[in-house]
Tab-separated table of C-alpha atoms in Angstrom:
chain	number	residue	atom	x	y	z
R	1	MET	CA	134.038	-149.005	-234.727
R	2	ASN	CA	132.316	-151.471	-237.055
R	3	ASN	CA	134.823	-154.166	-236.097
R	4	ILE	CA	134.105	-153.598	-232.417
R	5	ARG	CA	130.353	-153.747	-233.099
R	6	ARG	CA	130.720	-157.009	-235.039
R	7	LEU	CA	132.933	-158.449	-232.294
R	8	TRP	CA	130.365	-157.506	-229.658
R	9	GLN	CA	127.564	-159.099	-231.703
R	10	ASN	CA	129.558	-162.340	-231.989
R	11	ILE	CA	129.946	-162.623	-228.207
R	12	ASP	CA	127.657	-165.235	-226.719
R	13	PRO	CA	126.681	-164.077	-223.199
R	14	PHE	CA	125.833	-167.668	-222.226
R	15	SER	CA	129.029	-169.334	-223.488
R	16	LEU	CA	131.202	-171.305	-221.073
R	17	GLN	CA	134.299	-169.498	-222.344
R	18	LEU	CA	132.854	-166.059	-221.524
R	19	ARG	CA	131.647	-167.193	-218.100
R	20	LEU	CA	135.002	-168.705	-217.141
R	21	THR	CA	136.932	-165.701	-218.471
R	22	THR	CA	134.663	-163.246	-216.658
R	23	GLY	CA	134.838	-165.215	-213.430
R	24	MET	CA	138.630	-165.463	-213.510
R	25	ALA	CA	138.933	-161.778	-214.446
R	26	VAL	CA	136.689	-160.723	-211.551
R	27	PHE	CA	138.602	-162.974	-209.156
R	28	SER	CA	141.946	-161.589	-210.389
R	29	THR	CA	140.633	-158.027	-210.035
R	30	LEU	CA	139.528	-158.662	-206.460
R	31	VAL	CA	142.847	-160.289	-205.528
R	32	LEU	CA	145.098	-157.704	-207.189
R	33	GLY	CA	142.875	-154.839	-206.019
R	34	SER	CA	142.997	-156.109	-202.441
R	35	VAL	CA	146.779	-156.482	-202.624
R	36	ALA	CA	147.138	-152.961	-204.040
R	37	LEU	CA	144.865	-151.459	-201.360
R	38	TRP	CA	146.631	-153.321	-198.548
R	39	THR	CA	150.041	-152.289	-199.908
R	40	SER	CA	148.973	-148.639	-200.124
R	41	TRP	CA	147.573	-148.716	-196.588
R	42	LYS	CA	150.679	-150.451	-195.244
R	43	MET	CA	153.035	-147.974	-196.923
R	44	GLN	CA	150.991	-145.088	-195.483
R	45	GLN	CA	151.239	-146.625	-191.992
R	46	ILE	CA	154.993	-147.136	-192.339
R	47	LEU	CA	155.379	-143.498	-193.399
R	48	ILE	CA	153.289	-142.265	-190.455
R	49	ASP	CA	155.001	-144.598	-187.961
R	50	SER	CA	158.481	-143.482	-189.016
R	51	HIS	CA	157.613	-139.810	-188.491
R	52	LYS	CA	155.632	-140.641	-185.369
R	53	GLN	CA	158.753	-142.131	-183.764
R	54	ASN	CA	160.712	-139.016	-184.691
R	55	ILE	CA	158.012	-136.792	-183.187
R	56	GLU	CA	157.885	-138.891	-180.011
R	57	HIS	CA	161.662	-138.593	-179.720
R	58	ILE	CA	161.392	-134.801	-179.995
R	59	ALA	CA	158.556	-134.675	-177.479
R	60	LYS	CA	160.609	-136.770	-175.052
R	61	ARG	CA	163.850	-134.862	-175.492
R	62	LEU	CA	162.469	-131.302	-175.361
R	63	PRO	CA	161.518	-131.325	-171.640
R	64	GLN	CA	165.004	-132.621	-170.794
R	65	ASP	CA	166.663	-129.829	-172.770
R	66	VAL	CA	164.334	-127.215	-171.251
R	67	GLN	CA	165.157	-128.425	-167.744
R	68	LEU	CA	168.867	-128.341	-168.537
R	69	TYR	CA	168.761	-124.817	-170.005
R	70	SER	CA	166.501	-123.523	-167.225
R	71	GLU	CA	169.287	-124.156	-164.693
R	72	MET	CA	171.602	-121.818	-166.643
R	73	MET	CA	169.187	-119.152	-167.908
R	74	GLN	CA	165.677	-117.901	-167.635
R	75	PRO	CA	162.968	-120.522	-168.446
R	76	GLU	CA	161.604	-118.555	-171.440
R	77	ILE	CA	165.057	-118.255	-172.999
R	78	GLY	CA	165.856	-121.879	-172.243
R	79	LEU	CA	162.551	-122.946	-173.796
R	80	GLN	CA	163.307	-121.070	-177.009
R	81	LYS	CA	166.862	-122.409	-177.025
R	82	ALA	CA	165.628	-126.009	-176.683
R	83	ILE	CA	163.137	-125.557	-179.538
R	84	LYS	CA	165.814	-124.044	-181.783
R	85	ASN	CA	168.062	-127.059	-181.220
R	86	LEU	CA	165.333	-129.510	-182.262
R	87	GLU	CA	163.870	-127.694	-185.257
R	88	ASP	CA	164.921	-128.367	-188.840
R	89	THR	CA	163.673	-127.524	-192.298
R	90	ASN	CA	160.697	-129.896	-192.145
R	91	THR	CA	160.004	-129.856	-188.388
R	92	LEU	CA	157.900	-127.119	-186.844
R	93	LEU	CA	157.415	-126.712	-183.100
R	94	TRP	CA	155.536	-124.409	-180.769
R	95	ILE	CA	154.455	-124.462	-177.129
R	96	LYS	CA	151.187	-123.100	-175.864
R	97	SER	CA	150.402	-122.391	-172.289
R	98	ARG	CA	147.254	-123.558	-170.662
R	99	GLU	CA	145.872	-120.107	-171.321
R	100	ARG	CA	146.409	-120.711	-175.105
R	101	LYS	CA	149.302	-118.278	-175.247
R	102	ILE	CA	152.284	-119.204	-177.404
R	103	LEU	CA	155.293	-119.395	-175.137
R	104	ALA	CA	157.843	-120.296	-177.813
R	105	GLN	CA	157.968	-121.403	-181.425
R	106	SER	CA	160.459	-122.507	-184.046
R	107	THR	CA	161.805	-119.816	-186.328
R	108	ASN	CA	160.843	-121.660	-189.525
R	109	LEU	CA	157.163	-120.966	-188.778
R	110	ASN	CA	157.908	-117.424	-189.970
R	111	PHE	CA	158.613	-118.775	-193.461
R	112	LEU	CA	155.124	-120.225	-193.851
R	113	SER	CA	152.174	-118.263	-195.115
R	114	LYS	CA	149.830	-116.794	-192.544
R	115	SER	CA	146.903	-118.863	-193.838
R	116	MET	CA	148.864	-122.075	-193.484
R	117	VAL	CA	150.067	-121.164	-189.970
R	118	SER	CA	146.506	-120.242	-189.036
R	119	GLU	CA	145.204	-123.561	-190.322
R	120	LEU	CA	147.901	-125.485	-188.464
R	121	MET	CA	147.040	-123.616	-185.284
R	122	SER	CA	143.329	-124.356	-185.774
R	123	LEU	CA	144.089	-128.071	-186.145
R	124	ALA	CA	145.987	-127.860	-182.846
R	125	GLN	CA	142.773	-126.859	-181.101
R	126	MET	CA	141.477	-130.441	-181.505
R	127	PRO	CA	142.745	-133.611	-179.849
R	128	LEU	CA	145.407	-134.932	-182.207
R	129	LYS	CA	146.677	-138.339	-183.131
R	130	PRO	CA	149.576	-138.808	-185.531
R	131	GLU	CA	148.111	-138.915	-189.027
R	132	VAL	CA	148.460	-137.107	-192.360
R	133	TYR	CA	146.707	-133.753	-192.831
R	134	LYS	CA	146.552	-131.911	-196.138
R	135	ILE	CA	146.768	-128.096	-196.128
R	136	ASN	CA	147.048	-126.129	-199.393
R	137	GLN	CA	148.646	-128.930	-201.418
R	138	SER	CA	151.068	-129.662	-198.552
R	139	TYR	CA	151.030	-132.631	-196.218
R	140	PHE	CA	151.807	-132.582	-192.476
R	141	ILE	CA	151.867	-134.947	-189.519
R	142	LEU	CA	150.778	-133.281	-186.253
R	143	SER	CA	151.348	-134.530	-182.730
R	144	GLU	CA	150.743	-133.104	-179.240
R	145	ASN	CA	152.465	-133.674	-175.878
R	146	SER	CA	152.717	-131.825	-172.556
R	147	VAL	CA	156.003	-130.230	-171.360
R	148	GLN	CA	156.960	-130.525	-167.676
R	149	VAL	CA	159.937	-128.885	-165.986
R	150	LYS	CA	160.680	-129.700	-162.364
R	151	GLY	CA	157.246	-131.245	-161.996
R	152	LYS	CA	155.541	-128.124	-163.260
R	153	ILE	CA	153.589	-128.195	-166.577
R	154	LEU	CA	154.757	-125.334	-168.775
R	155	GLY	CA	152.260	-125.987	-171.571
R	156	ASP	CA	151.457	-128.216	-174.543
R	157	LEU	CA	154.087	-129.005	-177.138
R	158	PHE	CA	152.902	-129.220	-180.775
R	159	VAL	CA	155.201	-130.910	-183.268
R	160	VAL	CA	154.461	-130.640	-186.990
R	161	LYS	CA	156.381	-132.617	-189.561
R	162	ASN	CA	156.208	-131.460	-193.185
R	163	ILE	CA	156.064	-134.648	-195.296
R	164	THR	CA	154.970	-133.102	-198.603
R	165	ARG	CA	157.886	-134.603	-200.504
R	166	GLU	CA	157.436	-138.072	-198.989
R	167	GLN	CA	153.665	-137.943	-199.439
R	168	SER	CA	154.006	-136.838	-203.086
R	169	THR	CA	156.369	-139.726	-203.677
R	170	PHE	CA	153.918	-142.033	-201.907
R	171	VAL	CA	150.981	-140.797	-204.037
R	172	LEU	CA	153.058	-141.270	-207.189
R	173	MET	CA	153.909	-144.816	-206.084
R	174	VAL	CA	150.237	-145.549	-205.375
R	175	GLN	CA	149.229	-144.227	-208.809
R	176	SER	CA	151.951	-146.327	-210.415
R	177	LEU	CA	150.758	-149.321	-208.426
R	178	ILE	CA	147.182	-148.743	-209.645
R	179	VAL	CA	148.311	-148.460	-213.278
R	180	ILE	CA	150.456	-151.581	-212.932
R	181	SER	CA	147.552	-153.440	-211.324
R	182	ILE	CA	145.174	-152.436	-214.135
R	183	LEU	CA	147.705	-153.500	-216.785
R	184	ALA	CA	148.309	-156.731	-214.905
R	185	ILE	CA	144.555	-157.416	-214.741
R	186	ILE	CA	144.142	-156.728	-218.483
R	187	THR	CA	147.151	-158.877	-219.371
R	188	LEU	CA	146.009	-161.636	-217.044
R	189	THR	CA	142.456	-161.518	-218.445
R	190	ILE	CA	143.740	-161.811	-222.022
R	191	ALA	CA	146.041	-164.667	-221.034
R	192	ILE	CA	143.193	-166.408	-219.211
R	193	ALA	CA	140.868	-165.911	-222.211
R	194	PHE	CA	143.377	-167.518	-224.591
R	195	TYR	CA	144.095	-170.325	-222.148
R	196	ILE	CA	140.395	-171.084	-221.638
R	197	LYS	CA	139.792	-170.906	-225.393
R	198	HIS	CA	142.628	-173.392	-225.927
R	199	SER	CA	141.311	-175.612	-223.127
R	200	LEU	CA	137.803	-175.645	-224.638
R	201	HIS	CA	139.101	-176.481	-228.132
R	202	PRO	CA	138.545	-180.252	-227.646
R	203	LEU	CA	134.897	-179.562	-226.806
R	204	ARG	CA	134.550	-177.522	-230.004
R	205	GLN	CA	136.121	-180.369	-231.965
R	206	LEU	CA	133.685	-182.798	-230.373
R	207	ASN	CA	130.795	-180.485	-231.254
R	208	GLN	CA	131.957	-180.232	-234.878
R	209	MET	CA	132.348	-184.002	-235.136
R	210	THR	CA	128.849	-184.673	-233.814
R	211	ALA	CA	127.297	-181.889	-235.927
R	212	VAL	CA	128.142	-183.655	-239.215
R	213	ILE	CA	126.867	-187.092	-238.177
R	214	SER	CA	123.836	-188.057	-240.231
R	215	VAL	CA	121.308	-190.823	-239.693
R	216	GLU	CA	123.248	-193.098	-242.031
R	217	ASP	CA	126.466	-192.580	-240.042
R	218	LEU	CA	125.054	-193.357	-236.599
R	219	GLY	CA	126.280	-196.930	-236.534
R	220	GLN	CA	129.795	-196.143	-237.792
R	221	ALA	CA	130.371	-192.933	-235.816
R	222	GLN	CA	133.497	-193.034	-233.630
R	223	LEU	CA	134.278	-189.945	-231.570
R	224	TYR	CA	137.883	-189.845	-230.364
R	225	LEU	CA	140.270	-186.988	-229.600
R	226	ASN	CA	144.004	-187.664	-229.218
R	227	ASN	CA	145.224	-184.763	-227.098
R	228	ALA	CA	142.030	-184.021	-225.207
R	229	PRO	CA	141.737	-184.049	-221.404
R	230	SER	CA	140.505	-187.251	-219.747
R	231	GLU	CA	137.079	-185.740	-219.036
R	232	VAL	CA	136.549	-184.861	-222.703
R	233	LYS	CA	137.695	-188.332	-223.786
R	234	GLU	CA	135.176	-189.873	-221.384
R	235	LEU	CA	132.468	-187.608	-222.825
R	236	ALA	CA	133.428	-188.682	-226.366
R	237	GLN	CA	133.208	-192.358	-225.375
R	238	THR	CA	129.813	-191.790	-223.767
R	239	LEU	CA	128.538	-190.009	-226.889
R	240	THR	CA	129.877	-192.825	-229.082
R	241	MET	CA	127.938	-195.382	-227.034
R	242	LEU	CA	124.854	-193.152	-227.194
R	243	LEU	CA	125.120	-192.901	-230.987
R	244	SER	CA	125.476	-196.664	-231.191
R	245	ARG	CA	122.301	-197.153	-229.156
R	246	LEU	CA	120.512	-194.572	-231.325
R	247	ALA	CA	121.643	-196.437	-234.444
R	248	GLN	CA	120.246	-199.691	-233.086
R	249	SER	CA	116.986	-198.016	-232.122
R	250	TRP	CA	116.720	-196.327	-235.534
R	251	GLU	CA	117.380	-199.601	-237.341
R	252	GLN	CA	114.782	-201.403	-235.241
R	253	GLU	CA	112.255	-198.662	-235.983
R	254	ARG	CA	112.922	-198.848	-239.727
R	255	GLU	CA	112.585	-202.621	-239.711
R	256	PHE	CA	109.365	-202.374	-237.738
R	257	VAL	CA	107.849	-199.804	-240.128
R	258	SER	CA	108.951	-201.821	-243.141
R	259	ASN	CA	107.622	-205.114	-241.762
R	260	VAL	CA	104.311	-203.651	-240.585
R	261	SER	CA	103.792	-201.822	-243.887
R	262	HIS	CA	104.561	-204.947	-245.875
R	263	GLU	CA	102.423	-207.253	-243.742
R	264	LEU	CA	99.408	-204.933	-243.664
R	265	ARG	CA	99.475	-203.898	-247.309
R	266	THR	CA	98.716	-207.379	-248.678
R	267	PRO	CA	95.579	-208.116	-246.599
R	268	LEU	CA	94.308	-204.577	-247.078
R	269	THR	CA	94.763	-204.930	-250.837
R	270	ILE	CA	92.704	-208.143	-250.728
R	271	VAL	CA	90.033	-206.431	-248.628
R	272	HIS	CA	89.935	-203.498	-251.051
R	273	GLY	CA	89.586	-205.911	-253.986
R	274	TYR	CA	86.663	-207.699	-252.362
R	275	LEU	CA	84.973	-204.373	-251.588
R	276	GLN	CA	85.342	-203.247	-255.199
R	277	SER	CA	84.010	-206.608	-256.396
R	278	VAL	CA	80.929	-206.286	-254.184
R	279	LEU	CA	80.362	-202.712	-255.327
R	280	ARG	CA	80.415	-203.812	-258.960
R	281	ARG	CA	77.534	-206.196	-258.176
R	282	GLN	CA	75.483	-203.584	-256.369
R	283	ASN	CA	72.041	-204.594	-257.667
R	284	ASN	CA	71.143	-206.337	-254.411
R	285	LEU	CA	72.519	-203.572	-252.170
R	286	THR	CA	70.505	-200.918	-250.423
R	287	GLN	CA	71.603	-197.283	-250.600
R	288	ILE	CA	72.938	-197.378	-247.031
R	289	GLN	CA	74.937	-200.559	-247.726
R	290	LYS	CA	76.328	-199.043	-250.900
R	291	GLU	CA	77.457	-195.874	-249.100
R	292	ALA	CA	79.048	-197.922	-246.307
R	293	LEU	CA	80.954	-200.110	-248.764
R	294	GLU	CA	82.117	-197.086	-250.758
R	295	THR	CA	83.394	-195.438	-247.550
R	296	ALA	CA	85.179	-198.659	-246.534
R	297	ALA	CA	86.753	-199.020	-249.970
R	298	SER	CA	87.907	-195.386	-249.944
R	299	GLU	CA	89.466	-195.701	-246.493
R	300	ALA	CA	91.117	-199.000	-247.460
R	301	GLU	CA	92.605	-197.383	-250.569
R	302	ARG	CA	93.883	-194.417	-248.535
R	303	THR	CA	95.445	-196.762	-245.973
R	304	ILE	CA	97.112	-198.776	-248.741
R	305	ARG	CA	98.641	-195.582	-250.153
R	306	LEU	CA	99.852	-194.631	-246.664
R	307	LEU	CA	101.425	-198.065	-246.166
R	308	GLN	CA	103.070	-197.841	-249.576
R	309	ASP	CA	104.534	-194.448	-248.671
R	310	LEU	CA	105.833	-195.832	-245.370
R	311	LEU	CA	107.316	-198.808	-247.173
R	312	ASP	CA	109.037	-196.554	-249.724
R	313	LEU	CA	110.488	-194.373	-246.957
R	314	ALA	CA	111.692	-197.410	-245.017
R	315	ARG	CA	113.358	-198.783	-248.158
R	316	ALA	CA	114.950	-195.413	-248.854
R	317	ASP	CA	116.327	-195.260	-245.293
R	318	SER	CA	117.741	-198.756	-245.665
R	319	GLY	CA	119.170	-198.066	-249.097
R	320	TYR	CA	116.884	-200.600	-250.769
R	321	LEU	CA	114.804	-198.130	-252.795
R	322	HIS	CA	115.951	-198.781	-256.348
R	323	PHE	CA	115.559	-196.413	-259.299
R	324	GLN	CA	115.364	-197.452	-262.941
R	325	MET	CA	117.115	-194.457	-264.464
R	326	LYS	CA	116.596	-193.906	-268.194
R	327	SER	CA	116.852	-190.950	-270.558
R	328	TYR	CA	113.605	-189.154	-271.345
R	329	VAL	CA	112.478	-185.939	-272.996
R	330	LEU	CA	111.121	-184.049	-269.992
R	331	ASN	CA	108.688	-181.995	-272.092
R	332	ASP	CA	106.846	-185.162	-273.184
R	333	LEU	CA	106.826	-186.612	-269.661
R	334	ILE	CA	105.292	-183.456	-268.178
R	335	GLU	CA	102.631	-183.303	-270.878
R	336	GLU	CA	101.705	-186.970	-270.378
R	337	ILE	CA	101.457	-186.597	-266.589
R	338	VAL	CA	99.373	-183.405	-266.881
R	339	MET	CA	96.948	-185.128	-269.274
R	340	MET	CA	96.627	-187.977	-266.791
R	341	ALA	CA	95.922	-185.546	-263.928
R	342	LYS	CA	93.256	-183.696	-265.907
R	343	LYS	CA	91.221	-186.880	-266.240
R	344	TYR	CA	90.861	-187.230	-262.476
R	345	SER	CA	90.371	-183.553	-261.574
R	346	ASP	CA	88.310	-180.626	-262.776
R	347	ARG	CA	91.221	-178.201	-262.583
R	348	ASP	CA	92.727	-176.153	-265.370
R	349	ILE	CA	96.350	-177.381	-265.539
R	350	THR	CA	98.597	-175.484	-267.965
R	351	ILE	CA	102.201	-175.939	-269.108
R	352	GLU	CA	104.724	-173.214	-269.898
R	353	ALA	CA	107.770	-174.831	-271.485
R	354	GLU	CA	110.685	-173.890	-273.697
R	355	THR	CA	110.424	-174.922	-277.324
R	356	HIS	CA	113.583	-177.035	-277.414
R	357	PRO	CA	113.408	-180.493	-275.776
R	358	ILE	CA	115.027	-180.955	-272.382
R	359	GLU	CA	116.548	-184.396	-271.829
R	360	VAL	CA	116.865	-185.857	-268.342
R	361	LYS	CA	117.812	-189.202	-266.851
R	362	VAL	CA	115.105	-190.162	-264.347
R	363	ASP	CA	112.916	-193.007	-263.137
R	364	TYR	CA	109.665	-192.425	-265.001
R	365	SER	CA	107.345	-194.038	-262.438
R	366	ARG	CA	109.037	-192.204	-259.545
R	367	LEU	CA	108.891	-188.842	-261.330
R	368	LYS	CA	105.205	-189.456	-262.131
R	369	GLN	CA	104.602	-190.218	-258.449
R	370	VAL	CA	106.367	-186.986	-257.450
R	371	LEU	CA	104.419	-184.765	-259.844
R	372	LEU	CA	101.054	-186.392	-259.083
R	373	ASN	CA	101.735	-185.853	-255.381
R	374	LEU	CA	102.413	-182.156	-256.026
R	375	ILE	CA	99.317	-181.815	-258.199
R	376	ASP	CA	97.225	-183.547	-255.525
R	377	ASN	CA	98.714	-181.233	-252.895
R	378	ALA	CA	97.888	-178.157	-255.005
R	379	ILE	CA	94.293	-179.357	-255.510
R	380	LYS	CA	93.767	-179.971	-251.784
R	381	TYR	CA	95.080	-176.590	-250.647
R	382	SER	CA	93.549	-174.233	-253.228
R	383	ASP	CA	90.038	-173.206	-254.218
R	384	ALA	CA	88.194	-175.182	-256.877
R	385	GLY	CA	88.256	-172.496	-259.572
R	386	THR	CA	91.970	-171.664	-259.398
R	387	PRO	CA	94.383	-173.013	-262.036
R	388	ILE	CA	97.585	-175.021	-261.590
R	389	ASN	CA	100.516	-174.070	-263.763
R	390	PHE	CA	103.626	-176.074	-264.726
R	391	LYS	CA	106.756	-174.180	-265.785
R	392	LEU	CA	109.569	-176.082	-267.452
R	393	TYR	CA	112.967	-174.656	-268.410
R	394	GLN	CA	116.664	-175.449	-268.439
R	395	LEU	CA	119.184	-173.540	-266.316
R	396	GLN	CA	122.752	-174.393	-267.379
R	397	ASP	CA	123.098	-178.148	-266.653
R	398	LYS	CA	119.883	-178.345	-264.613
R	399	ALA	CA	116.307	-179.029	-265.669
R	400	VAL	CA	113.803	-177.070	-263.573
R	401	ILE	CA	110.137	-177.918	-263.022
R	402	GLU	CA	107.915	-175.447	-261.164
R	403	VAL	CA	104.458	-176.441	-259.928
R	404	CYS	CA	102.536	-173.223	-259.181
R	405	ASP	CA	99.150	-172.827	-257.549
R	406	GLU	CA	97.044	-169.924	-256.302
R	407	GLY	CA	96.075	-171.574	-253.041
R	408	TYR	CA	96.077	-170.609	-249.406
R	409	GLY	CA	99.848	-170.440	-249.102
R	410	ILE	CA	102.190	-171.743	-246.402
R	411	PRO	CA	103.247	-169.601	-243.405
R	412	LEU	CA	106.939	-168.720	-243.459
R	413	GLN	CA	107.686	-170.457	-240.159
R	414	HIS	CA	106.391	-173.769	-241.577
R	415	GLN	CA	108.142	-173.704	-244.958
R	416	ALA	CA	111.402	-175.125	-243.614
R	417	ARG	CA	109.639	-178.164	-242.130
R	418	ILE	CA	106.956	-179.168	-244.619
R	419	PHE	CA	109.232	-181.843	-246.123
R	420	GLU	CA	109.566	-183.578	-242.735
R	421	ARG	CA	107.700	-186.822	-242.179
R	422	PHE	CA	104.228	-186.511	-240.654
R	423	TYR	CA	104.580	-182.729	-240.441
R	424	ARG	CA	101.354	-180.917	-241.285
R	425	VAL	CA	100.827	-177.169	-241.332
R	426	ASP	CA	97.151	-177.273	-240.339
R	427	GLU	CA	96.133	-180.269	-238.211
R	428	SER	CA	92.452	-179.364	-238.474
R	429	ARG	CA	92.521	-179.570	-242.307
R	430	SER	CA	94.722	-182.611	-242.675
R	431	HIS	CA	92.053	-185.184	-241.818
R	432	ALA	CA	89.431	-183.504	-243.977
R	433	THR	CA	91.749	-183.483	-246.972
R	434	GLY	CA	92.998	-186.996	-246.314
R	435	GLY	CA	96.583	-185.926	-245.800
R	436	SER	CA	98.979	-188.013	-243.710
R	437	GLY	CA	101.975	-185.693	-243.692
R	438	LEU	CA	104.035	-188.070	-245.846
R	439	GLY	CA	103.348	-186.755	-249.365
R	440	LEU	CA	105.991	-184.035	-249.463
R	441	SER	CA	108.443	-186.240	-247.565
R	442	ILE	CA	108.035	-188.863	-250.305
R	443	VAL	CA	108.547	-186.136	-252.924
R	444	LYS	CA	111.814	-185.033	-251.315
R	445	THR	CA	113.065	-188.630	-250.913
R	446	LEU	CA	112.323	-189.591	-254.513
R	447	VAL	CA	113.705	-186.398	-256.067
R	448	GLU	CA	116.941	-186.629	-254.078
R	449	GLY	CA	117.163	-190.325	-254.979
R	450	MET	CA	117.217	-189.258	-258.656
R	451	GLY	CA	120.010	-186.763	-257.972
R	452	GLY	CA	117.828	-183.653	-257.764
R	453	SER	CA	116.473	-181.271	-255.154
R	454	VAL	CA	113.128	-179.747	-254.233
R	455	SER	CA	112.246	-176.451	-252.549
R	456	VAL	CA	109.211	-174.264	-251.903
R	457	GLN	CA	108.346	-170.571	-252.059
R	458	SER	CA	105.010	-169.441	-250.702
R	459	LYS	CA	103.036	-166.411	-249.571
R	460	LEU	CA	99.854	-166.506	-247.573
R	461	GLY	CA	96.829	-165.828	-249.755
R	462	GLU	CA	98.895	-165.852	-252.983
R	463	GLY	CA	99.828	-169.508	-253.435
R	464	SER	CA	102.897	-171.717	-253.507
R	465	ILE	CA	105.635	-172.638	-255.982
R	466	PHE	CA	107.315	-176.045	-255.620
R	467	THR	CA	110.549	-176.141	-257.583
R	468	ILE	CA	112.144	-179.448	-258.670
R	469	THR	CA	115.693	-179.369	-259.997
R	470	LEU	CA	117.019	-182.405	-261.907
R	471	PRO	CA	120.327	-183.023	-263.699
R	472	ALA	CA	119.803	-182.272	-267.390
């Protein structure tokens, strides 16, 4: 039962395989069902027609025999004699006058039950056409014809053929045909399902090949399937050309970002330097001029940091972001960076670390940039009086740094995307806090460049924990 439930849960109602299989199964059911119904109807007609011919032969011959016997004996005796000659085990005959009086009947009617004879007689009251009638688990074909002797109508001849054995055989054949049709439909559906699954295998291969293509592989990606149908090969070629165009577009975008960042950073740095120089000689400045220059210098500095982040990301994408990896005692690095952060913030920043030193091989300036970004992020998204806590420990061959705050927290649906470029959880707060949506993306890029990983755990109203894992 559990296997069936799991199988049902794994079925995709919108898959091409299920749609094709269902369509072919329905079509096969309609075709085989129609054939089975037509065959059953045709067999029934053949059975009726064969007995109908026999009944018509009896109805044609009886008046001739009656006329022959009536020349040698009384008409009533000749009538009975003619009926006796034509009756057999399964053929019942009787003649009724126009006054509904039975003039003669076959002797085998006496062997039937009174209820059955009564029901046969009641059927004879209606206009009859040769067809199958069921009476008490028995099957009969009834027919009616008038009997004339010397131009005079003696009465109506009723011929009843007992076809119980033939009808039972026919019903058994129909049931067998239904069972065979159902088995054929099931077998055909299974065969069609496997055939369609095999036919769609090249598409699955193509899907798997494209699923593992990363940004770095766009230019070198070649999608080709040896034994695939022509249509799938054409699709693979089209996708290959599309990936090539995407690679060119991506490369052009990276070059543009890198060039713009590089070209704008230098003049903005000069502008920022001049603004700082003027602010240092502020004796001749009014209060309004001073505030304007301070705002301009702050915005210039923020823009320079943004351009530097864009330049670092562009270099990382191009593979030109170099790391100067050296061995350091992580405990000392964390303490130095925390002391530096305390000078520029009013927050209580604590460290919980193991007593033994943890050695790592990292780029000091890049690690400092990562941790300062996380500290800055914690300050922006938590209340002023809340502390920030660093936890440092070693887990097997990994050094783990946790940056914990008691801030607003990150909604669960955003946690998987906060490391994406320019992604911001709260657009209304991002401008006020000066965020550009690149800080955590830079963190992820730099940490992974040093061979580590970064993740986040957060609850609304309780704070966030950013975990950095580095090779120890």
